[in-house]
CSV table of C-alpha atoms in Angstrom, one decimal:
chain,number,residue,atom,x,y,z
A,1,UNK,CA,-11.8,-20.6,-42.0
A,2,UNK,CA,-15.1,-22.4,-41.2
A,3,UNK,CA,-16.9,-21.9,-37.9
A,4,UNK,CA,-18.7,-24.8,-36.1
A,5,UNK,CA,-21.1,-22.5,-34.4
A,6,UNK,CA,-22.0,-19.0,-33.1
A,7,UNK,CA,-23.6,-18.4,-29.7
A,8,UNK,CA,-24.8,-15.4,-27.7
A,9,UNK,CA,-25.4,-15.8,-23.9
A,10,UNK,CA,-26.8,-13.4,-21.3
A,11,UNK,CA,-24.5,-12.9,-18.2
A,12,UNK,CA,-27.1,-11.0,-16.1
A,13,UNK,CA,-27.8,-13.1,-13.0
A,14,UNK,CA,-31.5,-12.2,-13.3
A,15,UNK,CA,-31.5,-14.0,-16.6
A,16,UNK,CA,-30.0,-17.2,-15.2
A,17,UNK,CA,-32.9,-19.5,-16.2
A,18,UNK,CA,-32.7,-18.2,-19.8
A,19,UNK,CA,-29.0,-17.6,-20.5
A,20,UNK,CA,-29.0,-18.8,-24.1
A,21,UNK,CA,-30.1,-15.9,-26.2
A,22,UNK,CA,-29.0,-17.1,-29.7
A,23,UNK,CA,-27.4,-20.2,-31.2
A,24,UNK,CA,-26.5,-21.2,-34.7
A,25,UNK,CA,-24.6,-24.4,-35.6
A,26,UNK,CA,-23.3,-25.3,-39.0
A,27,UNK,CA,-23.5,-29.0,-39.8
A,28,UNK,CA,-21.3,-28.8,-42.9
A,29,UNK,CA,-18.5,-27.3,-40.8
A,30,UNK,CA,-19.1,-30.0,-38.2
A,31,UNK,CA,-18.6,-32.7,-40.8
A,32,UNK,CA,-15.3,-31.0,-41.8
A,33,UNK,CA,-14.2,-31.0,-38.1
A,34,UNK,CA,-14.9,-34.7,-37.9
A,35,UNK,CA,-12.0,-35.4,-40.3
A,36,UNK,CA,-9.5,-34.0,-37.8
A,37,UNK,CA,-7.6,-36.4,-35.5
A,38,UNK,CA,-8.6,-34.6,-32.3
A,39,UNK,CA,-12.3,-34.2,-33.1
A,40,UNK,CA,-14.6,-34.0,-30.1
A,41,UNK,CA,-18.4,-33.6,-30.6
A,42,UNK,CA,-20.0,-30.4,-29.3
A,43,UNK,CA,-22.1,-30.9,-26.1
A,44,UNK,CA,-25.7,-30.0,-25.8
A,45,UNK,CA,-26.6,-26.4,-25.6
A,46,UNK,CA,-27.2,-26.2,-21.8
A,47,UNK,CA,-23.9,-28.1,-21.1
A,48,UNK,CA,-22.0,-25.9,-23.5
A,49,UNK,CA,-23.4,-22.8,-21.9
A,50,UNK,CA,-22.3,-24.0,-18.4
A,51,UNK,CA,-18.8,-24.8,-19.7
A,52,UNK,CA,-18.5,-21.3,-21.2
A,53,UNK,CA,-19.6,-19.6,-18.1
A,54,UNK,CA,-17.2,-21.7,-16.0
A,55,UNK,CA,-14.2,-21.0,-18.3
A,56,UNK,CA,-15.0,-17.2,-18.1
A,57,UNK,CA,-15.4,-17.3,-14.4
A,58,UNK,CA,-19.1,-16.3,-14.5
A,59,UNK,CA,-20.5,-19.2,-12.5
A,60,UNK,CA,-22.2,-18.7,-9.1
A,61,UNK,CA,-19.0,-20.1,-7.4
A,62,UNK,CA,-16.5,-18.1,-9.4
A,63,UNK,CA,-15.0,-16.8,-6.2
A,64,UNK,CA,-13.6,-20.3,-5.5
A,65,UNK,CA,-10.2,-21.4,-6.8
A,66,UNK,CA,-10.3,-23.7,-9.8
A,67,UNK,CA,-6.9,-25.2,-10.7
A,68,UNK,CA,-7.8,-25.7,-14.4
A,69,UNK,CA,-8.7,-22.0,-14.7
A,70,UNK,CA,-6.9,-20.0,-11.9
A,71,UNK,CA,-3.6,-21.7,-11.6
A,72,UNK,CA,-0.6,-19.5,-12.3
A,73,UNK,CA,0.6,-22.4,-14.6
A,74,UNK,CA,-2.3,-21.7,-16.9
A,75,UNK,CA,-1.5,-19.1,-19.6
A,76,UNK,CA,-4.0,-16.3,-20.1
A,77,UNK,CA,-5.1,-16.6,-23.7
A,78,UNK,CA,-8.2,-14.4,-23.7
A,79,UNK,CA,-10.3,-14.0,-25.8
A,80,UNK,CA,-9.5,-17.7,-26.5
A,81,UNK,CA,-10.8,-20.3,-24.1
A,82,UNK,CA,-10.6,-24.1,-23.7
A,83,UNK,CA,-13.9,-25.5,-22.5
A,84,UNK,CA,-15.5,-28.8,-21.5
A,85,UNK,CA,-14.0,-32.2,-20.5
A,86,UNK,CA,-13.2,-32.9,-24.1
A,87,UNK,CA,-11.1,-29.7,-24.4
A,88,UNK,CA,-12.8,-27.8,-27.2
A,89,UNK,CA,-10.4,-25.2,-28.3
A,90,UNK,CA,-10.1,-22.4,-29.4
A,91,UNK,CA,-13.5,-21.0,-28.4
A,92,UNK,CA,-13.5,-17.2,-29.2
A,93,UNK,CA,-15.4,-15.2,-26.6
A,94,UNK,CA,-15.9,-11.4,-26.5
A,95,UNK,CA,-18.0,-9.6,-23.9
A,96,UNK,CA,-20.1,-6.6,-24.6
A,97,UNK,CA,-22.1,-5.2,-21.7
A,98,UNK,CA,-24.1,-8.2,-20.3
A,99,UNK,CA,-23.7,-10.4,-23.3
A,100,UNK,CA,-21.2,-13.1,-24.3
A,101,UNK,CA,-20.5,-13.5,-28.1
A,102,UNK,CA,-18.9,-16.9,-28.8
A,103,UNK,CA,-17.7,-18.8,-31.9
A,104,UNK,CA,-15.7,-22.0,-32.4
A,105,UNK,CA,-13.5,-22.2,-35.5
A,106,UNK,CA,-12.5,-25.5,-37.2
A,107,UNK,CA,-8.8,-26.3,-36.6
A,108,UNK,CA,-7.1,-28.1,-39.5
A,109,UNK,CA,-4.0,-30.2,-39.5
A,110,UNK,CA,-3.5,-30.7,-35.8
A,111,UNK,CA,-2.2,-34.0,-34.4
A,112,UNK,CA,-3.2,-35.4,-31.1
A,113,UNK,CA,0.2,-34.7,-29.6
A,114,UNK,CA,0.5,-31.0,-30.6
A,115,UNK,CA,-1.6,-27.9,-30.8
A,116,UNK,CA,-1.3,-25.2,-33.4
A,117,UNK,CA,-0.6,-21.7,-32.3
A,118,UNK,CA,-3.6,-19.4,-32.4
A,119,UNK,CA,-1.9,-17.1,-34.8
A,120,UNK,CA,-1.6,-20.0,-37.3
A,121,UNK,CA,-5.4,-20.6,-37.2
A,122,UNK,CA,-7.1,-18.3,-39.8
A,123,UNK,CA,-10.5,-19.0,-38.2
A,124,UNK,CA,-9.5,-17.2,-35.0
A,125,UNK,CA,-9.2,-13.7,-36.7
A,126,UNK,CA,-12.3,-14.4,-38.8
A,127,UNK,CA,-14.3,-15.4,-35.6
A,128,UNK,CA,-13.2,-12.2,-33.8
A,129,UNK,CA,-14.2,-10.0,-36.7
A,130,UNK,CA,-17.6,-11.8,-37.1
A,131,UNK,CA,-18.4,-11.5,-33.4
A,132,UNK,CA,-17.4,-7.8,-33.4
A,133,UNK,CA,-19.7,-7.2,-36.3
A,134,UNK,CA,-22.5,-9.2,-34.7
A,135,UNK,CA,-22.3,-7.1,-31.5
A,136,UNK,CA,-22.3,-3.9,-33.6
A,137,UNK,CA,-25.3,-5.0,-35.6
A,138,UNK,CA,-27.4,-5.8,-32.5
A,139,UNK,CA,-26.3,-2.6,-30.9
A,140,UNK,CA,-26.6,-1.5,-27.2
A,141,UNK,CA,-30.2,-2.6,-27.1
A,142,UNK,CA,-29.2,-6.2,-27.4
A,143,UNK,CA,-29.2,-6.5,-23.6
A,144,UNK,CA,-33.0,-6.3,-23.5
A,145,UNK,CA,-33.6,-8.9,-26.3
A,146,UNK,CA,-35.2,-12.3,-25.8
A,147,UNK,CA,-35.2,-15.4,-27.9
A,148,UNK,CA,-38.4,-14.5,-29.7
A,149,UNK,CA,-37.2,-11.0,-30.8
A,150,UNK,CA,-37.5,-10.4,-34.6
A,151,UNK,CA,-34.0,-9.0,-34.7
A,152,UNK,CA,-32.5,-12.4,-33.7
A,153,UNK,CA,-34.6,-14.0,-36.4
A,154,UNK,CA,-33.1,-11.5,-38.9
A,155,UNK,CA,-29.6,-12.4,-37.5
A,156,UNK,CA,-30.3,-16.1,-38.5
A,157,UNK,CA,-31.0,-15.0,-42.1
A,158,UNK,CA,-28.0,-12.7,-42.2
A,159,UNK,CA,-25.6,-15.4,-41.0
A,160,UNK,CA,-27.0,-17.8,-43.5
A,161,UNK,CA,-26.2,-15.3,-46.3
A,162,UNK,CA,-22.9,-14.0,-44.8
A,163,UNK,CA,-21.4,-17.5,-44.0
A,164,UNK,CA,-23.1,-20.3,-45.9
A,165,UNK,CA,-22.0,-23.7,-44.7
A,166,UNK,CA,-20.2,-22.0,-41.8
A,167,UNK,CA,-17.6,-20.3,-44.0
A,168,UNK,CA,-17.7,-16.5,-43.7
A,169,UNK,CA,-17.8,-14.8,-47.1
A,170,UNK,CA,-18.8,-11.3,-45.7
A,171,UNK,CA,-18.3,-10.2,-42.2
A,172,UNK,CA,-19.8,-6.7,-42.7
A,173,UNK,CA,-23.2,-7.8,-41.4
A,174,UNK,CA,-24.7,-4.3,-41.8
A,175,UNK,CA,-24.0,-4.5,-45.5
A,176,UNK,CA,-25.5,-8.0,-45.7
A,177,UNK,CA,-28.6,-6.7,-43.9
A,178,UNK,CA,-28.9,-3.8,-46.4
A,179,UNK,CA,-28.5,-6.2,-49.3
A,180,UNK,CA,-31.3,-8.5,-48.0
A,181,UNK,CA,-33.6,-5.5,-47.4
A,182,UNK,CA,-33.0,-3.8,-50.8
A,183,UNK,CA,-32.6,-7.0,-52.9
A,184,UNK,CA,-31.1,-5.1,-55.8
A,185,UNK,CA,-31.1,-6.7,-59.3
A,186,UNK,CA,-27.8,-8.4,-60.3
A,187,UNK,CA,-25.3,-6.1,-62.2
A,188,UNK,CA,-25.9,-6.1,-65.9
A,189,UNK,CA,-23.3,-6.3,-68.7
A,190,UNK,CA,-19.7,-7.0,-68.0
A,191,UNK,CA,-19.5,-5.1,-64.7
A,192,UNK,CA,-18.4,-7.2,-61.7
A,193,UNK,CA,-19.5,-6.5,-58.2
A,194,UNK,CA,-16.8,-6.8,-55.5
A,195,UNK,CA,-17.4,-9.3,-52.7
A,196,UNK,CA,-17.2,-6.6,-50.1
A,197,UNK,CA,-19.7,-4.4,-52.0
A,198,UNK,CA,-22.8,-6.5,-52.4
A,199,UNK,CA,-25.0,-3.7,-53.7
A,200,UNK,CA,-24.3,-0.5,-55.6
A,201,UNK,CA,-24.5,2.9,-54.0
A,202,UNK,CA,-27.2,5.4,-55.1
A,203,UNK,CA,-27.1,9.1,-54.4
A,204,UNK,CA,-24.7,12.0,-54.5
A,205,UNK,CA,-21.1,10.8,-55.0
A,206,UNK,CA,-18.8,11.7,-52.2
A,207,UNK,CA,-15.2,10.7,-51.3
A,208,UNK,CA,-13.8,11.5,-47.9
A,209,UNK,CA,-10.1,10.7,-46.9
A,210,UNK,CA,-8.9,11.6,-43.4
A,211,UNK,CA,-5.2,11.2,-42.4
A,212,UNK,CA,-4.6,11.1,-38.7
A,213,UNK,CA,-1.3,10.7,-36.8
A,214,UNK,CA,-1.3,9.9,-33.1
A,215,UNK,CA,1.7,10.7,-30.9
A,216,UNK,CA,2.3,9.0,-27.6
A,217,UNK,CA,5.0,10.0,-25.2
A,218,UNK,CA,6.4,9.3,-21.7
A,219,UNK,CA,8.9,12.0,-20.5
A,220,UNK,CA,10.9,11.4,-17.3
A,221,UNK,CA,13.4,14.2,-17.0
A,222,UNK,CA,16.0,11.7,-16.0
A,223,UNK,CA,19.5,11.0,-17.2
A,224,UNK,CA,19.0,7.2,-16.5
A,225,UNK,CA,15.7,6.8,-18.2
A,226,UNK,CA,15.4,8.0,-21.8
A,227,UNK,CA,12.2,9.7,-23.0
A,228,UNK,CA,9.9,7.5,-25.1
A,229,UNK,CA,7.9,8.6,-28.2
A,230,UNK,CA,5.8,6.7,-30.6
A,231,UNK,CA,3.9,7.9,-33.7
A,232,UNK,CA,1.5,5.9,-35.7
A,233,UNK,CA,-0.9,7.0,-38.3
A,234,UNK,CA,-3.7,5.8,-40.5
A,235,UNK,CA,-5.8,7.0,-43.5
A,236,UNK,CA,-9.6,6.4,-43.2
A,237,UNK,CA,-11.6,6.4,-46.4
A,238,UNK,CA,-15.3,6.5,-47.1
A,239,UNK,CA,-16.2,6.3,-50.8
A,240,UNK,CA,-19.9,6.7,-51.6
A,241,UNK,CA,-19.5,6.3,-55.4
A,242,UNK,CA,-22.0,5.0,-57.9
A,243,UNK,CA,-21.3,1.8,-59.8
A,244,UNK,CA,-18.0,0.1,-58.9
A,245,UNK,CA,-15.3,2.5,-59.9
A,246,UNK,CA,-11.5,2.1,-59.6
A,247,UNK,CA,-10.0,4.6,-57.2
A,248,UNK,CA,-6.4,5.9,-57.2
A,249,UNK,CA,-5.1,7.6,-54.1
A,250,UNK,CA,-1.7,9.3,-53.8
A,251,UNK,CA,0.1,9.8,-50.4
A,252,UNK,CA,3.0,12.3,-50.6
A,253,UNK,CA,6.0,12.6,-48.3
A,254,UNK,CA,8.2,15.7,-48.4
A,255,UNK,CA,12.0,15.6,-48.7
A,256,UNK,CA,14.0,14.8,-45.5
A,257,UNK,CA,10.8,13.7,-43.7
A,258,UNK,CA,10.8,11.0,-41.0
A,259,UNK,CA,10.8,7.6,-42.6
A,260,UNK,CA,7.7,5.5,-42.5
A,261,UNK,CA,7.7,1.8,-41.6
A,262,UNK,CA,5.3,-1.1,-41.1
A,263,UNK,CA,2.9,0.2,-43.7
A,264,UNK,CA,-0.1,-2.0,-44.0
A,265,UNK,CA,-2.9,-1.5,-46.6
A,266,UNK,CA,-6.5,-2.7,-46.7
A,267,UNK,CA,-7.2,-6.0,-48.6
A,268,UNK,CA,-9.2,-4.1,-51.2
A,269,UNK,CA,-6.0,-2.4,-52.4
A,270,UNK,CA,-5.0,-4.1,-55.7
A,271,UNK,CA,-1.8,-2.1,-56.4
A,272,UNK,CA,0.6,-0.1,-54.2
A,273,UNK,CA,3.6,1.6,-55.8
A,274,UNK,CA,6.1,4.0,-54.5
A,275,UNK,CA,9.5,5.4,-55.6
A,276,UNK,CA,12.4,3.6,-53.7
A,277,UNK,CA,13.6,5.5,-50.7
A,278,UNK,CA,17.5,5.9,-51.0
A,279,UNK,CA,19.7,5.2,-48.0
A,280,UNK,CA,22.1,8.1,-47.4
A,281,UNK,CA,24.9,8.4,-44.9
A,282,UNK,CA,25.0,11.0,-42.2
A,283,UNK,CA,28.0,13.4,-42.5
A,284,UNK,CA,28.9,12.7,-38.8
A,285,UNK,CA,28.4,8.9,-39.0
A,286,UNK,CA,29.4,6.1,-41.3
A,287,UNK,CA,26.2,4.1,-40.6
A,288,UNK,CA,23.4,4.4,-43.2
A,289,UNK,CA,20.4,6.5,-42.1
A,290,UNK,CA,17.1,5.9,-43.9
A,291,UNK,CA,15.7,9.1,-45.2
A,292,UNK,CA,14.2,10.2,-48.5
A,293,UNK,CA,16.4,12.4,-50.5
A,294,UNK,CA,13.5,13.9,-52.4
A,295,UNK,CA,9.8,14.0,-52.1
A,296,UNK,CA,8.0,10.9,-53.2
A,297,UNK,CA,4.4,9.6,-53.6
A,298,UNK,CA,2.9,6.3,-52.9
A,299,UNK,CA,0.2,5.4,-55.4
A,300,UNK,CA,-2.6,3.0,-54.4
A,301,UNK,CA,-5.3,1.6,-56.7
A,302,UNK,CA,-8.4,0.0,-55.2
A,303,UNK,CA,-12.1,-0.8,-55.5
A,304,UNK,CA,-13.3,0.7,-52.2
A,305,UNK,CA,-16.2,-0.7,-50.1
A,306,UNK,CA,-19.0,1.7,-49.3
A,307,UNK,CA,-18.6,1.8,-45.5
A,308,UNK,CA,-15.9,3.7,-43.6
A,309,UNK,CA,-12.7,1.7,-43.6
A,310,UNK,CA,-9.0,2.1,-42.7
A,311,UNK,CA,-7.1,2.3,-46.0
A,312,UNK,CA,-3.5,2.5,-44.6
A,313,UNK,CA,-1.8,2.0,-41.2
A,314,UNK,CA,1.8,3.0,-40.6
A,315,UNK,CA,4.5,3.8,-38.0
A,316,UNK,CA,6.9,6.8,-38.1
A,317,UNK,CA,10.5,6.1,-37.3
A,318,UNK,CA,12.8,8.5,-35.3
A,319,UNK,CA,10.4,11.3,-34.6
A,320,UNK,CA,11.2,14.2,-32.2
A,321,UNK,CA,9.0,15.3,-29.4
A,322,UNK,CA,6.6,18.0,-30.6
A,323,UNK,CA,6.2,19.4,-27.1
A,324,UNK,CA,8.9,18.8,-24.4
A,325,UNK,CA,7.7,19.1,-20.8
A,326,UNK,CA,9.1,19.2,-17.3
A,327,UNK,CA,6.9,18.6,-14.2
A,328,UNK,CA,8.2,19.1,-10.6
A,329,UNK,CA,6.0,18.7,-7.6
A,330,UNK,CA,6.8,18.5,-3.8
A,331,UNK,CA,4.7,18.4,-0.7
A,332,UNK,CA,1.9,16.5,1.0
A,333,UNK,CA,-1.2,18.3,2.1
A,334,UNK,CA,0.0,21.4,0.4
A,335,UNK,CA,2.1,20.9,-2.7
A,336,UNK,CA,4.1,23.3,-4.9
A,337,UNK,CA,4.4,22.4,-8.5
A,338,UNK,CA,6.1,23.8,-11.6
A,339,UNK,CA,5.2,22.8,-15.1
A,340,UNK,CA,7.3,24.0,-18.1
A,341,UNK,CA,6.3,23.3,-21.8
A,342,UNK,CA,8.3,24.1,-24.9
A,343,UNK,CA,7.1,23.7,-28.4
A,344,UNK,CA,9.8,22.2,-30.7
A,345,UNK,CA,11.1,24.3,-33.6
A,346,UNK,CA,9.3,23.5,-36.9
A,347,UNK,CA,6.1,22.3,-35.3
A,348,UNK,CA,3.0,24.2,-36.4
A,349,UNK,CA,2.1,26.7,-33.7
A,350,UNK,CA,-1.7,26.6,-34.2
A,351,UNK,CA,-3.7,24.2,-32.1
A,352,UNK,CA,-7.4,23.3,-32.3
A,353,UNK,CA,-7.1,22.8,-28.6
A,354,UNK,CA,-4.3,22.3,-26.1
A,355,UNK,CA,-4.7,21.6,-22.4
A,356,UNK,CA,-2.8,19.9,-19.6
A,357,UNK,CA,-4.5,17.8,-17.0
A,358,UNK,CA,-2.8,17.1,-13.6
A,359,UNK,CA,-4.7,14.4,-11.7
A,360,UNK,CA,-3.9,14.0,-8.0
A,361,UNK,CA,-4.4,10.4,-6.8
A,362,UNK,CA,-4.7,9.1,-3.3
A,363,UNK,CA,-5.2,12.6,-1.8
A,364,UNK,CA,-8.2,14.5,-0.6
A,365,UNK,CA,-10.2,16.9,-2.8
A,366,UNK,CA,-8.5,20.1,-3.9
A,367,UNK,CA,-9.6,22.9,-1.6
A,368,UNK,CA,-7.5,25.9,-2.8
A,369,UNK,CA,-5.3,26.7,-5.8
A,370,UNK,CA,-2.9,29.7,-6.2
A,371,UNK,CA,-1.1,30.0,-9.5
A,372,UNK,CA,1.2,32.2,-11.6
A,373,UNK,CA,0.9,33.7,-14.1
A,374,UNK,CA,-2.5,35.1,-13.0
A,375,UNK,CA,-3.6,35.3,-16.6
A,376,UNK,CA,-3.4,31.5,-17.1
A,377,UNK,CA,-6.7,29.7,-17.5
A,378,UNK,CA,-6.6,27.2,-14.7
A,379,UNK,CA,-9.7,25.3,-13.4
A,380,UNK,CA,-10.6,22.4,-11.2
A,381,UNK,CA,-12.5,19.4,-12.6
A,382,UNK,CA,-15.9,18.6,-11.2
A,383,UNK,CA,-14.4,15.7,-9.3
A,384,UNK,CA,-12.1,18.1,-7.4
A,385,UNK,CA,-9.1,15.8,-8.0
A,386,UNK,CA,-7.8,17.1,-11.3
A,387,UNK,CA,-6.2,20.5,-12.2
A,388,UNK,CA,-6.9,21.6,-15.8
A,389,UNK,CA,-4.6,24.1,-17.5
A,390,UNK,CA,-6.1,25.5,-20.7
A,391,UNK,CA,-3.1,26.5,-22.8
A,392,UNK,CA,-5.1,27.8,-25.7
A,393,UNK,CA,-4.3,27.7,-29.4
A,394,UNK,CA,-0.8,29.1,-29.5
A,395,UNK,CA,2.5,29.2,-27.7
A,396,UNK,CA,4.3,32.5,-27.4
A,397,UNK,CA,5.8,33.2,-30.8
A,398,UNK,CA,9.2,34.3,-29.6
A,399,UNK,CA,10.2,31.8,-26.9
A,400,UNK,CA,7.7,29.0,-27.7
A,401,UNK,CA,7.7,28.3,-23.9
A,402,UNK,CA,5.1,28.6,-21.2
A,403,UNK,CA,5.2,27.7,-17.5
A,404,UNK,CA,2.8,27.3,-14.6
A,405,UNK,CA,3.7,27.8,-10.9
A,406,UNK,CA,1.0,26.7,-8.5
A,407,UNK,CA,0.4,26.0,-4.8
A,408,UNK,CA,-2.4,23.5,-4.2
A,409,UNK,CA,-4.0,22.6,-0.8
A,410,UNK,CA,-5.9,19.4,-0.3
A,411,UNK,CA,-8.5,18.6,2.3
A,412,UNK,CA,-9.1,15.2,4.0
A,413,UNK,CA,-11.2,12.7,2.0
A,414,UNK,CA,-14.9,13.6,2.1
A,415,UNK,CA,-17.0,10.6,3.1
A,416,UNK,CA,-19.5,9.5,0.4
A,417,UNK,CA,-23.2,9.1,1.3
A,418,UNK,CA,-25.1,6.8,-1.1
A,419,UNK,CA,-22.1,7.1,-3.5
A,420,UNK,CA,-22.3,10.9,-3.6
A,421,UNK,CA,-19.9,13.3,-1.9
A,422,UNK,CA,-20.7,16.6,-0.4
A,423,UNK,CA,-18.6,18.4,-3.0
A,424,UNK,CA,-21.1,19.6,-5.6
A,425,UNK,CA,-22.9,16.2,-5.5
A,426,UNK,CA,-20.1,14.4,-7.5
A,427,UNK,CA,-20.3,10.7,-7.5
A,428,UNK,CA,-17.4,9.1,-5.7
A,429,UNK,CA,-16.9,6.4,-8.3
A,430,UNK,CA,-16.3,8.9,-11.1
A,431,UNK,CA,-12.6,9.3,-10.0
A,432,UNK,CA,-10.6,6.1,-10.1
A,433,UNK,CA,-7.6,6.0,-7.9
A,434,UNK,CA,-4.2,4.8,-9.3
A,435,UNK,CA,-2.5,2.6,-6.7
A,436,UNK,CA,0.9,3.5,-8.1
A,437,UNK,CA,0.5,7.3,-7.8
A,438,UNK,CA,1.1,7.8,-4.1
A,439,UNK,CA,3.2,10.5,-2.5
A,440,UNK,CA,5.3,12.2,-5.2
A,441,UNK,CA,4.5,9.6,-7.9
A,442,UNK,CA,2.5,11.7,-10.2
A,443,UNK,CA,2.1,12.7,-13.8
A,444,UNK,CA,0.6,15.3,-16.1
A,445,UNK,CA,-1.1,14.4,-19.3
A,446,UNK,CA,-1.1,16.7,-22.3
A,447,UNK,CA,-4.1,16.7,-24.7
A,448,UNK,CA,-3.8,18.6,-28.0
A,449,UNK,CA,-4.8,18.5,-31.7
A,450,UNK,CA,-3.2,20.3,-34.6
A,451,UNK,CA,-5.3,20.5,-37.8
A,452,UNK,CA,-3.9,20.3,-41.3
A,453,UNK,CA,-0.5,19.0,-40.0
A,454,UNK,CA,1.3,15.7,-39.5
A,455,UNK,CA,4.6,15.0,-37.7
A,456,UNK,CA,5.8,12.9,-40.5
A,457,UNK,CA,4.9,15.4,-43.2
A,458,UNK,CA,2.6,12.9,-45.0
A,459,UNK,CA,-0.3,14.5,-46.8
A,460,UNK,CA,-2.9,13.5,-49.4
A,461,UNK,CA,-2.2,14.9,-52.8
A,462,UNK,CA,-5.5,16.1,-54.4
A,463,UNK,CA,-3.9,15.8,-57.9
A,464,UNK,CA,-3.1,12.2,-57.2
A,465,UNK,CA,-6.7,11.2,-56.5
A,466,UNK,CA,-8.7,10.0,-59.5
A,467,UNK,CA,-11.7,7.8,-60.2
A,468,UNK,CA,-12.1,5.6,-63.3
A,469,UNK,CA,-14.4,5.8,-65.1
A,470,UNK,CA,-14.5,9.5,-64.7
A,471,UNK,CA,-17.3,10.8,-62.5
A,472,UNK,CA,-18.3,13.9,-60.7
A,473,UNK,CA,-17.9,13.6,-56.9
A,474,UNK,CA,-17.4,15.8,-53.9
A,475,UNK,CA,-13.9,15.4,-52.4
A,476,UNK,CA,-13.2,16.0,-48.7
A,477,UNK,CA,-9.6,15.8,-47.5
A,478,UNK,CA,-8.3,16.3,-43.9
A,479,UNK,CA,-5.2,15.6,-41.8
A,480,UNK,CA,-4.4,16.1,-38.2
A,481,UNK,CA,-2.0,15.3,-35.4
A,482,UNK,CA,-3.5,14.4,-32.0
A,483,UNK,CA,-2.0,13.3,-28.7
A,484,UNK,CA,-2.7,9.8,-27.4
A,485,UNK,CA,-1.3,9.2,-24.0
A,486,UNK,CA,1.2,12.1,-23.8
A,487,UNK,CA,2.6,11.7,-20.3
A,488,UNK,CA,5.0,13.9,-18.3
A,489,UNK,CA,6.2,12.3,-15.0
A,490,UNK,CA,7.1,14.2,-11.8
A,491,UNK,CA,10.9,14.6,-11.6
A,492,UNK,CA,10.9,14.1,-7.8
A,493,UNK,CA,8.9,10.8,-7.8
A,494,UNK,CA,9.0,7.4,-9.4
A,495,UNK,CA,7.6,6.6,-12.8
A,496,UNK,CA,6.3,3.6,-14.7
A,497,UNK,CA,9.0,2.5,-17.0
A,498,UNK,CA,9.0,-0.4,-19.5
A,499,UNK,CA,12.3,-2.0,-20.5
A,500,UNK,CA,13.3,-4.8,-22.8
A,501,UNK,CA,15.0,-7.7,-21.1
A,502,UNK,CA,18.5,-8.5,-22.3
A,503,UNK,CA,19.0,-11.3,-24.8
A,504,UNK,CA,19.7,-14.8,-23.3
A,505,UNK,CA,23.4,-14.6,-24.3
A,506,UNK,CA,23.9,-11.5,-22.1
A,507,UNK,CA,22.1,-12.7,-19.1
A,508,UNK,CA,24.1,-13.6,-16.0
């Protein structure tokens, strides 16, 4: 997982004479790369910079067709690039504002006649993580840095500590910077300090665990196209605990909940145990259906790092739509629309917020809105292109249904003067048109959050959380369900649909 070098370039045309902002090469990693059969020496800094800009299409003549870069026969492998006449690959490049962050991993065991897949090269993921951390460490003000800036000098020292000889040992550069600034004494006695926790925490002990599930949906109101729903969740942890304690966390799932799959834990987790989930048969089907017969708890034991990190990621299988919606719209300059929403039975009827946004693309600004019921909280966004329906915090308790009838009139496009329209001085570029949504092709997007609730029923068990050795700490637990791309398409128009191609054996 060694890196041959790390580079930072400026892409602002005004900085063309001084594009090289930072460079750090690792001779030890270069010696290791020389042992490979397809080794090619790195070019000089200016030549390397020009090759990177050319591969990324940032040269002065980037509007011209280049077969090696723009041909349809060339696969798009971003953020990996192949640069130079000697084909240096895979160069990892990420762009943040006006800066390019680049790193070149060492590729092992590759013959001259074959190339390893990027997923088989450990240095690729390491390089991406390191570059992301470098961009986060420098912050937004990095655009104004120059080569003599003290922060770049500190970055040299941090990289020398975080990745001696080009091999990253710690990619949390903020933690390495704090370690160099504090220079704490080495741990005494038999206590061992984890590699991801280079210095002990001092202060009031606190432990925060936040469980969040995100539900995405595309509803079409069509017999030919089934509705799509996807639910994924994660648990984020921040453990500000003194010394280096062992933390145990229990995640409970109630009986007959939706099954959880593709569960991935953080590398700091040492043990993860759960009761086996039995497979039972549905009374109306002979095929096995995965579902827990009784409640169960997954117990995880770990030594947590001090920064905020994602402890667990998972997917939820077979969930139902928490809110089913229907959207019908007809018309041109004046449109009539009907929106109906129904909260599914068993879903917690208490929202932190719930609103429906109806953007109108490729039309003029909204000039007039008439809607029923008159008590509905309907407003027009400042861009005059989006209708906002504030549903509130509850659906009607008896029917769990609400509806909105509206008649909307549009005016012709208002010409922009110096990028600002005459409508309340709104900048024209704030509203981005969607080329697909023309005519009756339209959608509504639902935004909501439900606190202290998850669709899968997962929750953090306070009794299953412990710290060893015993210590006093403040515990903060939370869980929530939030929407993440909850789309309802117009029944009278076309919609974006993604389908899986048939297997080769079934193709004509």
